[in-house]
Amino acid sequence: MSIGLVRALRTPCPTYNAIRSLRAFSANPLSLEKALPPRPKILETDLVEAFLRGSGPGGQKINKTSCAVQLKHLPTGIVVKCQETRSRELNRKFARQILAEKLDVLEKGDESRSAIKGERARVKKASASKKAKRKYRKLDEEKGGVEQDGAESQEEGHGTGPAAVDGVPARSAETSPDGGGVEGPT
Amino acid sequence: MRLRPSLFWQARALDSHLPLLLPVCRDLQSARNELRWLSQHVDDKCRTESREIHHNLLSNYVRRRAGGEPLQYILGSEWFGDLKLYCRPGVLIPRPETAASTSYLVHRLSNGILKNLLPRNLRVLDLCTGSGCIPLLFHHEFYSSPDHRMSTLELIGMDLSNTAIRLAEDNVINQLRLQQHPSSNGEERLKSLRGLRVLRADVMETSPYSASVTEVLRQHRGLKETPTCDIIISNPPYISAKAFRTTTARSVRHFEPRLALVPHNSRHTDSEHDGDAFYPRLLAIANELEAKAMLAEVADMEQALRVAALAVKERCWEGIEIWRDDPATGRVDTTDVGKMSVRVLGDGHGRSVFLYRRLGAAPLAD
């Protein structure tokens, strides 16, 4: 099937340009795989949003740099906080993404978008490390010395970004400053 | 409040820069945030330089921040709503509360009484514009709404400080560069942004030679008669001399321009409400220009009530509202000022006073 697709792309046709622009996206082989489930959506009516600005006068008298956004999902009671960027609007977007991911995991478990994504990344990494191992073993064999390399099975770090979820404070304390798991706005 | 010594040890274990930032940031999380933003800025600024140069620059930034310098001056930018604007010493850093009021004002234009009161093609004047944040966000929010895609919008900012005017012009140029994508933006949107002017004028008319707002606007439009305008917005200096000494944050006091914070009035210095000096002038200008609506930022609820009382005395404003820090939450209270009932919208501290004129009524002659 994929061969047919490639052939169809090679033959010039009226919509060639459109397809070519499509191909620019399909440079990533992952996208030829089964599409990820859609990004989960949250109803705005289920959310309570708070901007944590602390007490004090506000306005010209004070200059705050924090623009943390806290979201509470009413049906589940999950609370998510985001202070990743200096822009409150971006933090609002990120907080919604983090919350949506958490709800998705809660609801679908292994079938959720982030779990599938993580699994794909894990498989990819495992195959890469397997290939690397094979290569170096071969090199070593050619040299003559057959040594066993230490098994390198790193658990894939699946950061949750800067979100602090109630009940899981340990994780939020560990998050890297670059906010690993947070996806940019699309 | 004193910070616990253990907090400094905790901070040092994470990063050697963090203990320096703790006293200004007051808590570990904000210190970590600020350090992250500073180090991102260093990375953006010198991608190709060596590690050592990176480290030295970051140490330099951290030391400046530890000395109380606002983060926004070090990074050279601040977010205002959806817009990232330049910031420079000598010009007030835009505050998020101002962004909230500005966005809410634009939101209100599309419905209710304001929709009938105001023309489709608006002329907006922002007095004491500083970095130009208010006209730029007004423009952005206005054209983000599908209702206004085909409307024209004339925006003018005015300021006394030449440093502020230069910065505001740079911000306009930068936004023009960023918003020049022909795809999503309408023609009117771009035309309005290209036409955004920042002019020098003195709201208080401190000397007989200073350029008055009306005169500057008249010359700008090339008119003979008195010009008019639909909406006046202003975030004037509103801190009293006493509050500047006592309740204003140190970093603001030492690093932001006093001109933008405390009204300069030689007549009654250090009287109790000397922070209110701009509001009578703003109301007078609104009358001269026959503005249909006016939004002015204030320090707190007490000042908001005093400004509302001034507006009640003018007897030409049909509606008077006080907006809190976050006016869009849906909460509405009412309070009586003089003989008028004033609606108080939103949550937080009293942040601005909003006035609109009677529909179809002629402005008072005197």
Coordinates of C-alpha atoms in Angstrom, one line a residue, chain B residues 58-253:
Chain B
L58 CA 24.1 34.8 33.5
S59 CA 26.0 35.7 36.7
N60 CA 25.9 39.3 35.6
Y61 CA 22.1 39.1 35.1
V62 CA 21.5 37.4 38.4
R63 CA 23.5 40.0 40.2
R64 CA 21.5 42.8 38.6
R65 CA 18.3 41.1 39.5
A66 CA 19.5 40.5 43.0
G67 CA 20.1 44.2 43.3
G68 CA 16.4 44.8 42.6
E69 CA 16.4 45.6 39.0
P70 CA 13.1 44.5 37.4
L71 CA 13.4 41.3 35.4
Q72 CA 11.7 43.0 32.4
Y73 CA 14.4 45.6 32.1
I74 CA 17.1 42.9 32.1
L75 CA 15.3 40.7 29.6
G76 CA 14.2 43.8 27.6
S77 CA 10.6 42.6 27.2
E78 CA 7.3 41.9 28.9
W79 CA 4.2 40.2 27.8
F80 CA 1.1 42.3 27.6
G81 CA -1.9 40.1 26.8
D82 CA -0.9 38.2 23.7
L83 CA 1.8 40.6 22.8
K84 CA 5.4 40.6 23.7
L85 CA 6.6 44.2 24.0
Y86 CA 10.0 45.8 24.4
C87 CA 10.8 47.2 27.8
R88 CA 13.6 49.7 28.6
P89 CA 14.7 51.6 31.6
G90 CA 13.0 55.0 31.7
V91 CA 9.6 53.7 30.7
L92 CA 7.0 52.0 32.9
I93 CA 6.8 48.3 32.6
P94 CA 3.3 47.3 31.4
R95 CA 1.2 45.6 34.1
P96 CA -1.1 42.6 33.6
E97 CA -4.0 44.4 35.2
T98 CA -3.8 47.1 32.5
A99 CA -3.9 44.4 29.9
A100 CA -7.0 42.8 31.5
S101 CA -8.9 46.2 31.5
T102 CA -7.9 46.9 27.9
S103 CA -9.1 43.5 26.7
Y104 CA -12.3 43.8 28.6
L105 CA -13.0 47.2 27.1
V106 CA -12.7 45.8 23.6
H107 CA -14.8 42.9 24.6
R108 CA -17.5 45.3 25.8
L109 CA -17.5 47.2 22.5
S110 CA -19.3 44.4 20.6
N111 CA -22.4 44.3 22.7
G112 CA -24.8 46.2 24.8
I113 CA -25.1 49.9 25.1
L114 CA -21.6 50.6 23.8
K115 CA -22.4 49.0 20.5
N116 CA -25.1 51.5 19.9
L117 CA -23.2 54.4 21.4
L118 CA -20.0 54.1 19.4
P119 CA -19.5 54.4 15.7
R120 CA -18.4 51.4 13.7
N121 CA -15.2 53.2 12.8
L122 CA -13.4 54.2 16.0
R123 CA -10.9 56.8 17.0
V124 CA -9.1 56.0 20.1
L125 CA -6.7 58.1 22.1
D126 CA -4.4 56.8 24.8
L127 CA -2.9 59.3 27.1
C128 CA 0.3 58.6 29.0
T129 CA 0.9 55.7 26.7
G130 CA 4.4 54.8 27.9
S131 CA 5.6 51.7 26.0
G132 CA 2.5 51.9 23.7
C133 CA 1.1 48.8 25.3
I134 CA -2.6 50.0 25.5
P135 CA -3.1 51.0 21.8
L136 CA -1.2 47.9 20.6
L137 CA -3.3 45.5 22.7
F138 CA -6.5 47.4 21.8
H139 CA -5.6 47.0 18.1
H140 CA -4.8 43.3 18.5
E141 CA -8.0 42.5 20.5
F142 CA -10.1 44.7 18.2
Y143 CA -9.2 42.9 15.0
S144 CA -9.2 39.5 16.7
S145 CA -13.0 39.8 16.9
P146 CA -14.7 38.9 13.6
D147 CA -17.2 41.8 14.2
H148 CA -14.5 44.3 13.6
R149 CA -12.6 42.8 10.7
M150 CA -13.9 45.4 8.2
S151 CA -13.9 48.4 10.6
T152 CA -11.4 51.2 10.6
L153 CA -9.6 52.1 13.8
E154 CA -7.5 55.2 14.4
L155 CA -5.2 54.8 17.3
I156 CA -3.1 57.6 18.8
G157 CA -0.9 57.4 21.8
M158 CA 0.5 60.4 23.6
D159 CA 3.2 60.8 26.2
L160 CA 5.4 63.5 27.7
S161 CA 8.6 61.5 27.7
N162 CA 10.7 61.2 24.6
T163 CA 12.2 58.0 25.9
A164 CA 8.7 56.5 26.1
I165 CA 7.8 57.8 22.6
R166 CA 10.8 56.2 21.1
L167 CA 10.1 52.9 22.8
A168 CA 6.4 53.0 21.8
E169 CA 7.4 53.6 18.2
D170 CA 9.8 50.7 18.3
N171 CA 7.0 48.5 19.7
V172 CA 4.7 49.6 16.8
I173 CA 7.5 48.8 14.3
N174 CA 8.1 45.4 15.9
Q175 CA 4.4 44.5 15.9
L176 CA 4.1 45.6 12.2
R177 CA 7.0 43.2 11.5
L178 CA 5.3 40.4 13.4
Q179 CA 1.8 40.9 12.0
Q180 CA 2.7 41.4 8.4
H181 CA 1.5 38.0 7.3
P182 CA -0.9 38.8 4.6
S183 CA -2.8 35.5 5.0
S184 CA -4.7 35.8 8.2
N185 CA -4.9 39.5 8.6
G186 CA -7.3 41.8 7.0
E187 CA -6.3 44.9 5.2
E188 CA -7.9 47.2 7.8
R189 CA -5.9 45.6 10.5
L190 CA -2.6 46.4 8.9
K191 CA -3.7 49.8 7.8
S192 CA -4.7 50.7 11.4
L193 CA -1.4 49.5 12.8
R194 CA 0.5 51.4 10.1
G195 CA -1.4 54.5 11.1
L196 CA -0.7 54.2 14.8
R197 CA 1.1 57.3 15.9
V198 CA 2.7 58.2 19.2
L199 CA 2.8 62.0 19.7
R200 CA 4.3 64.2 22.4
A201 CA 1.8 66.0 24.5
D202 CA 1.5 67.3 28.1
V203 CA -1.8 66.2 29.7
M204 CA -1.3 68.5 32.7
E205 CA -0.2 71.5 30.6
T206 CA 2.5 72.3 33.2
S207 CA 3.6 75.4 31.4
P208 CA 2.0 77.8 28.9
Y209 CA 4.4 76.5 26.2
S210 CA 3.7 72.8 26.7
A211 CA 1.8 71.1 23.9
S212 CA -1.8 70.4 25.0
V213 CA -3.5 67.2 24.0
T214 CA -6.2 69.0 22.0
E215 CA -3.7 71.1 20.1
V216 CA -1.5 68.2 19.2
L217 CA -4.4 66.2 18.0
R218 CA -5.7 69.1 15.9
Q219 CA -2.4 69.6 14.3
H220 CA -2.0 65.9 13.7
R221 CA -5.3 65.7 11.9
G222 CA -4.7 69.0 10.1
L223 CA -7.9 70.5 11.3
K224 CA -9.0 74.1 12.0
E225 CA -11.7 73.3 14.5
T226 CA -11.4 71.4 17.8
P227 CA -10.9 67.7 17.0
T228 CA -13.0 64.9 18.4
C229 CA -12.4 61.4 19.5
D230 CA -14.5 58.4 20.5
I231 CA -12.6 56.7 23.3
I232 CA -10.0 58.0 25.7
I233 CA -7.9 55.5 27.6
S234 CA -5.3 56.4 30.1
N235 CA -3.0 54.8 32.7
P236 CA -1.8 58.0 34.2
P237 CA 0.6 58.4 37.1
Y238 CA -1.7 57.9 40.1
I239 CA 0.5 57.2 43.2
S240 CA 0.5 59.8 45.8
A241 CA 3.8 61.1 47.1
K242 CA 3.2 59.4 50.4
A243 CA 2.2 56.1 49.0
F244 CA 5.3 56.2 46.8
R245 CA 7.4 56.4 49.9
T246 CA 5.5 53.8 51.9
T247 CA 3.5 51.2 49.9
T248 CA 5.3 51.2 46.6
A249 CA 7.7 48.2 46.0
R250 CA 11.3 49.0 46.3
S251 CA 12.2 47.7 42.8
V252 CA 9.5 50.0 41.3
R253 CA 10.7 53.0 43.4

